[in-house]
mmCIF file with all atom_site columns, C-alpha atoms in Angstrom:
data_model
loop_
_atom_site.group_PDB
_atom_site.id
_atom_site.type_symbol
_atom_site.label_atom_id
_atom_site.label_alt_id
_atom_site.label_comp_id
_atom_site.label_asym_id
_atom_site.label_entity_id
_atom_site.label_seq_id
_atom_site.pdbx_PDB_ins_code
_atom_site.Cartn_x
_atom_site.Cartn_y
_atom_site.Cartn_z
_atom_site.occupancy
_atom_site.B_iso_or_equiv
_atom_site.pdbx_formal_charge
_atom_site.auth_seq_id
_atom_site.auth_comp_id
_atom_site.auth_asym_id
_atom_site.auth_atom_id
_atom_site.pdbx_PDB_model_num
ATOM 1   C CA . ASP E 1 1   ? 10.433  13.294  2.906   1.00 67.00 ? 4   ASP E CA 1
ATOM 2   C CA . THR E 1 2   ? 8.153   10.857  3.956   1.00 73.00 ? 5   THR E CA 1
ATOM 3   C CA . ALA E 1 3   ? 7.316   7.797   1.704   1.00 93.00 ? 6   ALA E CA 1
ATOM 4   C CA . VAL E 1 4   ? 4.057   6.594   2.952   1.00 97.00 ? 7   VAL E CA 1
ATOM 5   C CA . SER E 1 5   ? 1.760   9.112   4.348   1.00 97.00 ? 8   SER E CA 1
ATOM 6   C CA . GLN E 1 6   ? -1.319  8.932   6.663   1.00 97.00 ? 9   GLN E CA 1
ATOM 7   C CA . THR E 1 7   ? -3.893  12.018  7.864   1.00 97.00 ? 10  THR E CA 1
ATOM 8   C CA . PRO E 1 8   ? -5.286  11.498  10.217  1.00 97.00 ? 11  PRO E CA 1
ATOM 9   C CA . LYS E 1 9   ? -3.159  9.871   12.430  1.00 96.00 ? 12  LYS E CA 1
ATOM 10  C CA . TYR E 1 10  ? -5.874  9.278   15.362  1.00 97.00 ? 13  TYR E CA 1
ATOM 11  C CA . LEU E 1 11  ? -9.591  9.821   14.774  1.00 98.00 ? 14  LEU E CA 1
ATOM 12  C CA . VAL E 1 12  ? -11.906 9.760   17.420  1.00 98.00 ? 15  VAL E CA 1
ATOM 13  C CA . THR E 1 13  ? -15.297 9.507   16.140  1.00 98.00 ? 16  THR E CA 1
ATOM 14  C CA . GLN E 1 14  ? -19.385 8.946   17.029  1.00 97.00 ? 17  GLN E CA 1
ATOM 15  C CA . MET E 1 15  ? -20.905 5.434   15.954  1.00 98.00 ? 18  MET E CA 1
ATOM 16  C CA . GLY E 1 16  ? -23.040 6.454   12.820  1.00 98.00 ? 19  GLY E CA 1
ATOM 17  C CA . ASN E 1 17  ? -20.738 9.014   11.372  1.00 98.00 ? 20  ASN E CA 1
ATOM 18  C CA . ASP E 1 18  ? -18.923 9.037   7.970   1.00 98.00 ? 21  ASP E CA 1
ATOM 19  C CA . LYS E 1 19  ? -15.011 9.568   8.266   1.00 98.00 ? 22  LYS E CA 1
ATOM 20  C CA . SER E 1 20  ? -12.109 9.558   5.865   1.00 98.00 ? 23  SER E CA 1
ATOM 21  C CA . ILE E 1 21  ? -8.670  8.721   6.169   1.00 98.00 ? 24  ILE E CA 1
ATOM 22  C CA . LYS E 1 22  ? -6.284  9.688   2.874   1.00 98.00 ? 25  LYS E CA 1
ATOM 23  C CA . CYS E 1 23  ? -3.313  7.893   2.474   1.00 98.00 ? 26  CYS E CA 1
ATOM 24  C CA . GLU E 1 24  ? -0.400  9.819   -0.211  1.00 97.00 ? 27  GLU E CA 1
ATOM 25  C CA . GLN E 1 25  ? 2.661   8.311   -1.022  1.00 97.00 ? 28  GLN E CA 1
ATOM 26  C CA . ASN E 1 26  ? 5.599   9.112   -2.715  1.00 96.00 ? 29  ASN E CA 1
ATOM 27  C CA . LEU E 1 27  ? 7.808   6.690   -3.877  1.00 94.00 ? 30  LEU E CA 1
ATOM 28  C CA . GLY E 1 28  ? 6.844   6.589   -7.446  1.00 93.00 ? 31  GLY E CA 1
ATOM 29  C CA . HIS E 1 29  ? 4.667   3.336   -6.663  1.00 91.00 ? 32  HIS E CA 1
ATOM 30  C CA . ASP E 1 30  ? 1.713   1.657   -9.160  1.00 89.00 ? 33  ASP E CA 1
ATOM 31  C CA . THR E 1 31  ? 0.431   -0.468  -6.128  1.00 89.00 ? 34  THR E CA 1
ATOM 32  C CA . MET E 1 32  ? -1.138  0.724   -3.100  1.00 92.00 ? 35  MET E CA 1
ATOM 33  C CA . TYR E 1 33  ? -3.095  -0.712  -0.156  1.00 92.00 ? 36  TYR E CA 1
ATOM 34  C CA . TRP E 1 34  ? -5.052  -0.836  3.242   1.00 95.00 ? 37  TRP E CA 1
ATOM 35  C CA . TYR E 1 35  ? -4.505  -3.019  5.872   1.00 94.00 ? 38  TYR E CA 1
ATOM 36  C CA . LYS E 1 36  ? -6.530  -3.359  8.747   1.00 95.00 ? 39  LYS E CA 1
ATOM 37  C CA . GLN E 1 37  ? -4.570  -4.073  12.457  1.00 95.00 ? 40  GLN E CA 1
ATOM 38  C CA . ASP E 1 38  ? -7.458  -4.955  14.863  1.00 90.00 ? 41  ASP E CA 1
ATOM 39  C CA . SER E 1 39  ? -7.477  -4.645  19.147  1.00 85.00 ? 42  SER E CA 1
ATOM 40  C CA . LYS E 1 40  ? -5.631  -8.349  18.773  1.00 82.00 ? 43  LYS E CA 1
ATOM 41  C CA . LYS E 1 41  ? -2.680  -7.236  16.656  1.00 84.00 ? 44  LYS E CA 1
ATOM 42  C CA . PHE E 1 42  ? -3.182  -9.049  13.597  1.00 87.00 ? 45  PHE E CA 1
ATOM 43  C CA . LEU E 1 43  ? -2.445  -7.109  10.390  1.00 90.00 ? 46  LEU E CA 1
ATOM 44  C CA . LYS E 1 44  ? -5.256  -7.868  7.909   1.00 91.00 ? 47  LYS E CA 1
ATOM 45  C CA . ILE E 1 45  ? -5.503  -6.175  4.097   1.00 90.00 ? 48  ILE E CA 1
ATOM 46  C CA . MET E 1 46  ? -8.842  -4.746  3.359   1.00 92.00 ? 49  MET E CA 1
ATOM 47  C CA . PHE E 1 47  ? -7.941  -3.441  -0.461  1.00 90.00 ? 50  PHE E CA 1
ATOM 48  C CA . SER E 1 48  ? -5.498  -3.134  -2.514  1.00 88.00 ? 51  SER E CA 1
ATOM 49  C CA . TYR E 1 49  ? -5.089  -1.240  -5.735  1.00 89.00 ? 52  TYR E CA 1
ATOM 50  C CA . ASN E 1 50  ? -2.852  -1.047  -8.484  1.00 87.00 ? 53  ASN E CA 1
ATOM 51  C CA . ASN E 1 51  ? -2.954  1.545   -11.364 1.00 86.00 ? 54  ASN E CA 1
ATOM 52  C CA . LYS E 1 52  ? -6.057  2.966   -9.669  1.00 85.00 ? 55  LYS E CA 1
ATOM 53  C CA . GLU E 1 53  ? -7.125  -0.098  -10.385 1.00 86.00 ? 56  GLU E CA 1
ATOM 54  C CA . LEU E 1 54  ? -9.322  -2.310  -7.573  1.00 87.00 ? 57  LEU E CA 1
ATOM 55  C CA . ILE E 1 55  ? -7.538  -5.489  -7.250  1.00 83.00 ? 58  ILE E CA 1
ATOM 56  C CA . ILE E 1 56  ? -8.054  -7.026  -4.084  1.00 80.00 ? 59  ILE E CA 1
ATOM 57  C CA . ASN E 1 57  ? -11.641 -6.679  -2.320  1.00 81.00 ? 60  ASN E CA 1
ATOM 58  C CA . GLU E 1 58  ? -11.041 -8.408  0.696   1.00 82.00 ? 61  GLU E CA 1
ATOM 59  C CA . THR E 1 59  ? -14.662 -9.087  2.402   1.00 80.00 ? 62  THR E CA 1
ATOM 60  C CA . VAL E 1 60  ? -14.505 -6.059  3.264   1.00 89.00 ? 63  VAL E CA 1
ATOM 61  C CA . PRO E 1 61  ? -17.840 -4.685  4.227   1.00 92.00 ? 64  PRO E CA 1
ATOM 62  C CA . ASN E 1 62  ? -19.385 -2.171  1.643   1.00 92.00 ? 65  ASN E CA 1
ATOM 63  C CA . ARG E 1 63  ? -19.534 0.992   4.386   1.00 96.00 ? 66  ARG E CA 1
ATOM 64  C CA . PHE E 1 64  ? -15.721 0.851   3.193   1.00 96.00 ? 67  PHE E CA 1
ATOM 65  C CA . SER E 1 65  ? -15.433 2.959   -0.168  1.00 94.00 ? 68  SER E CA 1
ATOM 66  C CA . PRO E 1 66  ? -11.565 2.767   -1.596  1.00 94.00 ? 69  PRO E CA 1
ATOM 67  C CA . LYS E 1 67  ? -10.823 6.042   -4.193  1.00 94.00 ? 70  LYS E CA 1
ATOM 68  C CA . SER E 1 68  ? -7.883  6.100   -5.888  1.00 93.00 ? 71  SER E CA 1
ATOM 69  C CA . PRO E 1 69  ? -8.131  9.694   -7.983  1.00 93.00 ? 72  PRO E CA 1
ATOM 70  C CA . ASP E 1 70  ? -4.329  8.856   -8.634  1.00 92.00 ? 73  ASP E CA 1
ATOM 71  C CA . LYS E 1 71  ? -1.114  6.494   -8.679  1.00 91.00 ? 74  LYS E CA 1
ATOM 72  C CA . ALA E 1 72  ? -0.199  8.443   -5.790  1.00 95.00 ? 75  ALA E CA 1
ATOM 73  C CA . HIS E 1 73  ? -2.902  8.182   -3.236  1.00 96.00 ? 76  HIS E CA 1
ATOM 74  C CA . LEU E 1 74  ? -5.298  6.083   -1.699  1.00 96.00 ? 77  LEU E CA 1
ATOM 75  C CA . ASN E 1 75  ? -8.146  6.974   0.639   1.00 97.00 ? 78  ASN E CA 1
ATOM 76  C CA . LEU E 1 76  ? -10.805 5.137   2.672   1.00 97.00 ? 79  LEU E CA 1
ATOM 77  C CA . HIS E 1 77  ? -14.450 6.369   3.220   1.00 97.00 ? 80  HIS E CA 1
ATOM 78  C CA . ILE E 1 78  ? -16.207 4.718   5.939   1.00 97.00 ? 81  ILE E CA 1
ATOM 79  C CA . ASN E 1 79  ? -20.094 5.340   6.424   1.00 97.00 ? 82  ASN E CA 1
ATOM 80  C CA . SER E 1 80  ? -22.020 4.583   9.197   1.00 98.00 ? 83  SER E CA 1
ATOM 81  C CA . LEU E 1 81  ? -19.013 4.112   12.057  1.00 97.00 ? 84  LEU E CA 1
ATOM 82  C CA . GLU E 1 82  ? -19.374 0.848   13.818  1.00 97.00 ? 85  GLU E CA 1
ATOM 83  C CA . LEU E 1 83  ? -17.807 0.191   16.952  1.00 96.00 ? 86  LEU E CA 1
ATOM 84  C CA . GLY E 1 84  ? -16.027 -2.844  15.485  1.00 94.00 ? 87  GLY E CA 1
ATOM 85  C CA . ASP E 1 85  ? -14.286 -0.685  12.872  1.00 96.00 ? 88  ASP E CA 1
ATOM 86  C CA . SER E 1 86  ? -12.303 0.988   15.761  1.00 96.00 ? 89  SER E CA 1
ATOM 87  C CA . ALA E 1 87  ? -8.495  -0.456  14.936  1.00 96.00 ? 90  ALA E CA 1
ATOM 88  C CA . VAL E 1 88  ? -5.280  0.895   13.474  1.00 97.00 ? 91  VAL E CA 1
ATOM 89  C CA . TYR E 1 89  ? -5.794  1.590   9.376   1.00 97.00 ? 92  TYR E CA 1
ATOM 90  C CA . PHE E 1 90  ? -2.533  0.965   7.637   1.00 97.00 ? 93  PHE E CA 1
ATOM 91  C CA . CYS E 1 91  ? -1.463  2.461   4.227   1.00 97.00 ? 94  CYS E CA 1
ATOM 92  C CA . ALA E 1 92  ? 1.195   0.802   2.236   1.00 94.00 ? 95  ALA E CA 1
ATOM 93  C CA . SER E 1 93  ? 2.806   0.677   -1.298  1.00 92.00 ? 96  SER E CA 1
ATOM 94  C CA . SER E 1 94  ? 4.968   -1.138  -2.718  1.00 89.00 ? 97  SER E CA 1
ATOM 95  C CA . GLN E 1 95  ? 5.629   -1.715  -7.116  1.00 85.00 ? 98  GLN E CA 1
ATOM 96  C CA . GLY E 1 96  ? 3.977   -4.175  -8.660  1.00 74.00 ? 99  GLY E CA 1
ATOM 97  C CA . GLY E 1 97  ? 2.751   -7.068  -6.479  1.00 65.00 ? 100 GLY E CA 1
ATOM 98  C CA . THR E 1 98  ? 4.858   -7.990  -2.872  1.00 59.00 ? 101 THR E CA 1
ATOM 99  C CA . GLY E 1 99  ? 5.769   -11.253 -4.641  1.00 58.00 ? 102 GLY E CA 1
ATOM 100 C CA . ASN E 1 100 ? 9.500   -10.195 -5.145  1.00 61.00 ? 103 ASN E CA 1
ATOM 101 C CA . THR E 1 101 ? 9.405   -6.542  -3.527  1.00 74.00 ? 104 THR E CA 1
ATOM 102 C CA . GLU E 1 102 ? 8.975   -5.258  -0.399  1.00 85.00 ? 105 GLU E CA 1
ATOM 103 C CA . ALA E 1 103 ? 6.018   -2.960  0.886   1.00 89.00 ? 106 ALA E CA 1
ATOM 104 C CA . PHE E 1 104 ? 6.309   0.839   2.072   1.00 93.00 ? 107 PHE E CA 1
ATOM 105 C CA . PHE E 1 105 ? 3.954   1.257   5.105   1.00 95.00 ? 108 PHE E CA 1
ATOM 106 C CA . GLY E 1 106 ? 2.617   4.621   6.283   1.00 96.00 ? 109 GLY E CA 1
ATOM 107 C CA . GLN E 1 107 ? 2.296   5.372   10.619  1.00 96.00 ? 110 GLN E CA 1
ATOM 108 C CA . GLY E 1 108 ? -1.031  3.539   10.933  1.00 97.00 ? 111 GLY E CA 1
ATOM 109 C CA . THR E 1 109 ? -4.255  6.280   11.326  1.00 98.00 ? 112 THR E CA 1
ATOM 110 C CA . ARG E 1 110 ? -5.371  4.883   15.040  1.00 97.00 ? 113 ARG E CA 1
ATOM 111 C CA . LEU E 1 111 ? -9.609  5.718   14.317  1.00 97.00 ? 114 LEU E CA 1
ATOM 112 C CA . THR E 1 112 ? -12.192 4.941   17.464  1.00 97.00 ? 115 THR E CA 1
ATOM 113 C CA . VAL E 1 113 ? -15.593 5.039   17.080  1.00 97.00 ? 116 VAL E CA 1
ATOM 114 C CA . VAL E 1 114 ? -17.629 6.042   20.343  1.00 97.00 ? 117 VAL E CA 1
ATOM 115 C CA . ASP B 2 1   ? 0.269   -19.079 0.482   1.00 58.00 ? 24  ASP B CA 1
ATOM 116 C CA . ALA B 2 2   ? 2.103   -22.301 2.879   1.00 62.00 ? 25  ALA B CA 1
ATOM 117 C CA . LYS B 2 3   ? 1.744   -20.866 6.576   1.00 86.00 ? 26  LYS B CA 1
ATOM 118 C CA . THR B 2 4   ? 4.266   -19.853 9.424   1.00 93.00 ? 27  THR B CA 1
ATOM 119 C CA . THR B 2 5   ? 4.884   -21.230 12.630  1.00 94.00 ? 28  THR B CA 1
ATOM 120 C CA . GLN B 2 6   ? 6.965   -18.649 14.838  1.00 96.00 ? 29  GLN B CA 1
ATOM 121 C CA . PRO B 2 7   ? 7.856   -18.915 18.548  1.00 97.00 ? 30  PRO B CA 1
ATOM 122 C CA . THR B 2 8   ? 5.470   -16.588 20.478  1.00 96.00 ? 31  THR B CA 1
ATOM 123 C CA . SER B 2 9   ? 7.672   -14.059 22.016  1.00 97.00 ? 32  SER B CA 1
ATOM 124 C CA . MET B 2 10  ? 11.698  -14.114 22.695  1.00 97.00 ? 33  MET B CA 1
ATOM 125 C CA . ASP B 2 11  ? 13.961  -12.311 24.781  1.00 96.00 ? 34  ASP B CA 1
ATOM 126 C CA . CYS B 2 12  ? 17.684  -11.412 23.710  1.00 95.00 ? 35  CYS B CA 1
ATOM 127 C CA . ALA B 2 13  ? 20.792  -9.027  25.274  1.00 96.00 ? 36  ALA B CA 1
ATOM 128 C CA . GLU B 2 14  ? 21.821  -6.054  23.545  1.00 97.00 ? 37  GLU B CA 1
ATOM 129 C CA . GLY B 2 15  ? 24.885  -6.363  22.262  1.00 96.00 ? 38  GLY B CA 1
ATOM 130 C CA . ARG B 2 16  ? 24.202  -10.198 20.954  1.00 96.00 ? 39  ARG B CA 1
ATOM 131 C CA . ALA B 2 17  ? 22.644  -11.668 17.817  1.00 97.00 ? 40  ALA B CA 1
ATOM 132 C CA . ALA B 2 18  ? 19.212  -11.996 18.432  1.00 97.00 ? 41  ALA B CA 1
ATOM 133 C CA . ASN B 2 19  ? 18.407  -15.704 16.034  1.00 98.00 ? 42  ASN B CA 1
ATOM 134 C CA . LEU B 2 20  ? 14.567  -15.357 15.355  1.00 98.00 ? 43  LEU B CA 1
ATOM 135 C CA . PRO B 2 21  ? 13.420  -19.455 13.905  1.00 98.00 ? 44  PRO B CA 1
ATOM 136 C CA . CYS B 2 22  ? 10.646  -19.457 11.555  1.00 97.00 ? 45  CYS B CA 1
ATOM 137 C CA . ASN B 2 23  ? 8.367   -22.813 10.172  1.00 96.00 ? 46  ASN B CA 1
ATOM 138 C CA . HIS B 2 24  ? 7.413   -23.269 7.130   1.00 94.00 ? 47  HIS B CA 1
ATOM 139 C CA . SER B 2 25  ? 6.840   -27.078 6.542   1.00 93.00 ? 48  SER B CA 1
ATOM 140 C CA . THR B 2 26  ? 4.328   -26.532 3.603   1.00 90.00 ? 49  THR B CA 1
ATOM 141 C CA . ILE B 2 27  ? 6.500   -24.063 1.614   1.00 90.00 ? 50  ILE B CA 1
ATOM 142 C CA . SER B 2 28  ? 6.695   -24.325 -2.297  1.00 85.00 ? 51  SER B CA 1
ATOM 143 C CA . GLY B 2 29  ? 9.415   -24.087 -4.575  1.00 83.00 ? 52  GLY B CA 1
ATOM 144 C CA . ASN B 2 30  ? 8.158   -20.744 -5.792  1.00 81.00 ? 53  ASN B CA 1
ATOM 145 C CA . GLU B 2 31  ? 7.332   -18.811 -2.353  1.00 85.00 ? 54  GLU B CA 1
ATOM 146 C CA . TYR B 2 32  ? 9.884   -16.607 -1.028  1.00 88.00 ? 55  TYR B CA 1
ATOM 147 C CA . VAL B 2 33  ? 10.446  -15.814 3.055   1.00 92.00 ? 56  VAL B CA 1
ATOM 148 C CA . TYR B 2 34  ? 9.541   -12.729 3.676   1.00 92.00 ? 57  TYR B CA 1
ATOM 149 C CA . TRP B 2 35  ? 10.424  -10.846 6.862   1.00 95.00 ? 58  TRP B CA 1
ATOM 150 C CA . TYR B 2 36  ? 9.250   -7.097  8.193   1.00 95.00 ? 59  TYR B CA 1
ATOM 151 C CA . ARG B 2 37  ? 8.515   -5.917  11.677  1.00 97.00 ? 60  ARG B CA 1
ATOM 152 C CA . GLN B 2 38  ? 6.640   -3.644  14.069  1.00 97.00 ? 61  GLN B CA 1
ATOM 153 C CA . ILE B 2 39  ? 8.042   -1.659  16.130  1.00 96.00 ? 62  ILE B CA 1
ATOM 154 C CA . HIS B 2 40  ? 5.372   -0.554  18.674  1.00 92.00 ? 63  HIS B CA 1
ATOM 155 C CA . SER B 2 41  ? 2.749   2.458   16.976  1.00 86.00 ? 64  SER B CA 1
ATOM 156 C CA . GLN B 2 42  ? 4.614   1.993   14.057  1.00 93.00 ? 65  GLN B CA 1
ATOM 157 C CA . GLY B 2 43  ? 3.694   0.088   10.482  1.00 95.00 ? 66  GLY B CA 1
ATOM 158 C CA . PRO B 2 44  ? 5.731   -3.008  9.445   1.00 95.00 ? 67  PRO B CA 1
ATOM 159 C CA . GLN B 2 45  ? 8.786   -2.042  8.160   1.00 95.00 ? 68  GLN B CA 1
ATOM 160 C CA . TYR B 2 46  ? 10.606  -4.771  4.901   1.00 93.00 ? 69  TYR B CA 1
ATOM 161 C CA . ILE B 2 47  ? 13.653  -6.072  6.845   1.00 96.00 ? 70  ILE B CA 1
ATOM 162 C CA . ILE B 2 48  ? 14.909  -8.836  3.736   1.00 94.00 ? 71  ILE B CA 1
ATOM 163 C CA . HIS B 2 49  ? 13.642  -11.967 1.899   1.00 91.00 ? 72  HIS B CA 1
ATOM 164 C CA . GLY B 2 50  ? 14.944  -14.812 -0.055  1.00 92.00 ? 73  GLY B CA 1
ATOM 165 C CA . LEU B 2 51  ? 14.286  -17.641 -1.827  1.00 90.00 ? 74  LEU B CA 1
ATOM 166 C CA . LYS B 2 52  ? 16.668  -20.390 -1.161  1.00 91.00 ? 75  LYS B CA 1
ATOM 167 C CA . ASN B 2 53  ? 20.525  -18.656 -1.038  1.00 90.00 ? 76  ASN B CA 1
ATOM 168 C CA . ASN B 2 54  ? 20.728  -17.101 2.241   1.00 95.00 ? 77  ASN B CA 1
ATOM 169 C CA . GLU B 2 55  ? 20.975  -13.076 2.052   1.00 96.00 ? 78  GLU B CA 1
ATOM 170 C CA . THR B 2 56  ? 22.301  -10.187 3.987   1.00 97.00 ? 79  THR B CA 1
ATOM 171 C CA . ASN B 2 57  ? 21.640  -6.486  3.975   1.00 96.00 ? 80  ASN B CA 1
ATOM 172 C CA . GLU B 2 58  ? 22.175  -4.085  6.359   1.00 95.00 ? 81  GLU B CA 1
ATOM 173 C CA . MET B 2 59  ? 19.825  -4.749  8.857   1.00 95.00 ? 82  MET B CA 1
ATOM 174 C CA . ALA B 2 60  ? 20.012  -8.119  9.465   1.00 97.00 ? 83  ALA B CA 1
ATOM 175 C CA . SER B 2 61  ? 20.856  -11.630 7.707   1.00 98.00 ? 84  SER B CA 1
ATOM 176 C CA . LEU B 2 62  ? 18.110  -14.712 6.408   1.00 98.00 ? 85  LEU B CA 1
ATOM 177 C CA . ILE B 2 63  ? 19.518  -17.833 6.509   1.00 98.00 ? 86  ILE B CA 1
ATOM 178 C CA . ILE B 2 64  ? 16.912  -20.227 4.907   1.00 96.00 ? 87  ILE B CA 1
ATOM 179 C CA . THR B 2 65  ? 17.860  -24.624 5.138   1.00 96.00 ? 88  THR B CA 1
ATOM 180 C CA . GLU B 2 66  ? 18.769  -26.892 2.412   1.00 95.00 ? 89  GLU B CA 1
ATOM 181 C CA . ASP B 2 67  ? 14.641  -28.376 2.690   1.00 94.00 ? 90  ASP B CA 1
ATOM 182 C CA . ARG B 2 68  ? 13.363  -24.811 2.854   1.00 95.00 ? 91  ARG B CA 1
ATOM 183 C CA . LYS B 2 69  ? 11.497  -26.095 6.165   1.00 95.00 ? 92  LYS B CA 1
ATOM 184 C CA . SER B 2 70  ? 12.354  -23.687 8.236   1.00 96.00 ? 93  SER B CA 1
ATOM 185 C CA . SER B 2 71  ? 14.720  -19.984 8.394   1.00 97.00 ? 94  SER B CA 1
ATOM 186 C CA . THR B 2 72  ? 16.407  -17.839 10.783  1.00 98.00 ? 95  THR B CA 1
ATOM 187 C CA . LEU B 2 73  ? 16.310  -14.776 10.491  1.00 98.00 ? 96  LEU B CA 1
ATOM 188 C CA . ILE B 2 74  ? 19.737  -12.792 12.402  1.00 98.00 ? 97  ILE B CA 1
ATOM 189 C CA . LEU B 2 75  ? 20.013  -9.617  13.974  1.00 97.00 ? 98  LEU B CA 1
ATOM 190 C CA . PRO B 2 76  ? 23.652  -9.499  14.313  1.00 96.00 ? 99  PRO B CA 1
ATOM 191 C CA . HIS B 2 77  ? 24.281  -6.680  17.383  1.00 95.00 ? 100 HIS B CA 1
ATOM 192 C CA . ALA B 2 78  ? 20.609  -6.406  18.411  1.00 96.00 ? 101 ALA B CA 1
ATOM 193 C CA . THR B 2 79  ? 19.935  -2.453  19.990  1.00 97.00 ? 102 THR B CA 1
ATOM 194 C CA . LEU B 2 80  ? 16.506  -2.055  22.003  1.00 97.00 ? 103 LEU B CA 1
ATOM 195 C CA . ARG B 2 81  ? 15.611  0.031   18.853  1.00 96.00 ? 104 ARG B CA 1
ATOM 196 C CA . ASP B 2 82  ? 14.840  -3.927  17.730  1.00 97.00 ? 105 ASP B CA 1
ATOM 197 C CA . THR B 2 83  ? 12.379  -4.732  20.175  1.00 98.00 ? 106 THR B CA 1
ATOM 198 C CA . ALA B 2 84  ? 9.049   -4.911  17.863  1.00 98.00 ? 107 ALA B CA 1
ATOM 199 C CA . VAL B 2 85  ? 6.834   -8.050  16.817  1.00 97.00 ? 108 VAL B CA 1
ATOM 200 C CA . TYR B 2 86  ? 8.615   -9.808  14.019  1.00 98.00 ? 109 TYR B CA 1
ATOM 201 C CA . TYR B 2 87  ? 6.962   -11.150 11.087  1.00 96.00 ? 110 TYR B CA 1
ATOM 202 C CA . CYS B 2 88  ? 7.956   -14.389 9.089   1.00 95.00 ? 111 CYS B CA 1
ATOM 203 C CA . ILE B 2 89  ? 5.873   -15.069 6.115   1.00 91.00 ? 112 ILE B CA 1
ATOM 204 C CA . VAL B 2 90  ? 5.988   -17.038 2.349   1.00 88.00 ? 113 VAL B CA 1
ATOM 205 C CA . ARG B 2 91  ? 4.845   -15.291 -0.329  1.00 79.00 ? 114 ARG B CA 1
ATOM 206 C CA . VAL B 2 92  ? 4.502   -16.991 -4.419  1.00 67.00 ? 115 VAL B CA 1
ATOM 207 C CA . ALA B 2 93  ? 7.011   -15.045 -6.075  1.00 55.00 ? 116 ALA B CA 1
ATOM 208 C CA . PRO B 2 94  ? 5.234   -12.031 -8.780  1.00 52.00 ? 117 PRO B CA 1
ATOM 209 C CA . LEU B 2 95  ? 1.897   -13.323 -10.018 1.00 51.00 ? 118 LEU B CA 1
ATOM 210 C CA . ILE B 2 96  ? -0.057  -11.284 -11.719 1.00 51.00 ? 119 ILE B CA 1
ATOM 211 C CA . ASN B 2 97  ? -2.605  -11.471 -9.284  1.00 54.00 ? 120 ASN B CA 1
ATOM 212 C CA . ASP B 2 98  ? -0.253  -11.474 -6.347  1.00 59.00 ? 121 ASP B CA 1
ATOM 213 C CA . TYR B 2 99  ? -1.120  -8.536  -4.576  1.00 65.00 ? 122 TYR B CA 1
ATOM 214 C CA . LYS B 2 100 ? -1.022  -8.908  -0.562  1.00 73.00 ? 123 LYS B CA 1
ATOM 215 C CA . LEU B 2 101 ? 0.998   -10.079 2.088   1.00 80.00 ? 124 LEU B CA 1
ATOM 216 C CA . SER B 2 102 ? -0.549  -12.010 5.418   1.00 81.00 ? 125 SER B CA 1
ATOM 217 C CA . PHE B 2 103 ? 0.434   -11.188 8.595   1.00 87.00 ? 126 PHE B CA 1
ATOM 218 C CA . GLY B 2 104 ? -0.170  -14.118 11.506  1.00 88.00 ? 127 GLY B CA 1
ATOM 219 C CA . ALA B 2 105 ? 1.176   -13.379 15.026  1.00 91.00 ? 128 ALA B CA 1
ATOM 220 C CA . GLY B 2 106 ? 4.510   -13.117 14.782  1.00 95.00 ? 129 GLY B CA 1
ATOM 221 C CA . THR B 2 107 ? 7.431   -13.103 17.862  1.00 97.00 ? 130 THR B CA 1
ATOM 222 C CA . THR B 2 108 ? 7.910   -10.494 20.125  1.00 97.00 ? 131 THR B CA 1
ATOM 223 C CA . VAL B 2 109 ? 11.232  -9.873  20.806  1.00 98.00 ? 132 VAL B CA 1
ATOM 224 C CA . THR B 2 110 ? 12.129  -7.946  23.384  1.00 98.00 ? 133 THR B CA 1
ATOM 225 C CA . VAL B 2 111 ? 16.169  -6.353  23.737  1.00 97.00 ? 134 VAL B CA 1
ATOM 226 C CA . ARG B 2 112 ? 17.114  -6.444  27.523  1.00 96.00 ? 135 ARG B CA 1
ATOM 227 C CA . ALA B 2 113 ? 19.668  -3.781  28.630  1.00 94.00 ? 136 ALA B CA 1
#
C-alpha cells in the first residue's frame, strides 16, 4: 500500500484554468504538507496542516487554496493557473512536527501550464 | 534554522562506501541533523537523523563531529539505485510550530558501475 498518494501524477492545463491535486496518506499521521519543486529543483514548503488546521502558509498566492477534509487528506486547489505555476508538487505527511520525526513524501504531481 | 553547505556533486564506485560531507558551522545545541534523498522523478525519502551521537540504520550511517559543526553520511556499499540528490538539513527539536523542512541544493551523487 502506498503511504502517501497523490493524484493525478501528471496534469497539463491551459492558463486561466482551475485545477485540483488530491493527496491521501494512510499512515495515521496528523500533519500534512504541500511542497513545490520548481525547474531549478529547489523544494519549498507551501502549506502545512496539523489536525486539519492550517499551521504554515509560506506567502503563497491566494490562488492556491489547500483544503483538509480530514487528517488523512490534504487537497490543493489552484485558481486561474499561470505559466509560473508549472512545477512538481509534492504532498508529505508526518506525525507531529518534523523536528524529530521523519516526513513521508508522495511521488509528486507534475503540473504543466501551457 | 542553521544553514548547511554541501558539495554540488560527487561520484562514487558501485560497491564502495560513499561519504557525503555536510558543514553546519552555525548549528545550535537543540538542532538535529537530517538527511533525505531524492531519486530522479520521485519524492524525497528520509534516510537518517541525529543530534550528537553517531547513528546507524539499515540505509546509512551518520557521523557527527564532536563540535557538531559538520557531519558525514555514509552509504556503506553504494549501488546504482543510490544515485540521487542527497539533502543535509538542520532542524530544531520538536516545537509546537516546527512543521517544515527547508531543503537546500543538496549533493548530486552518481554511482558508477
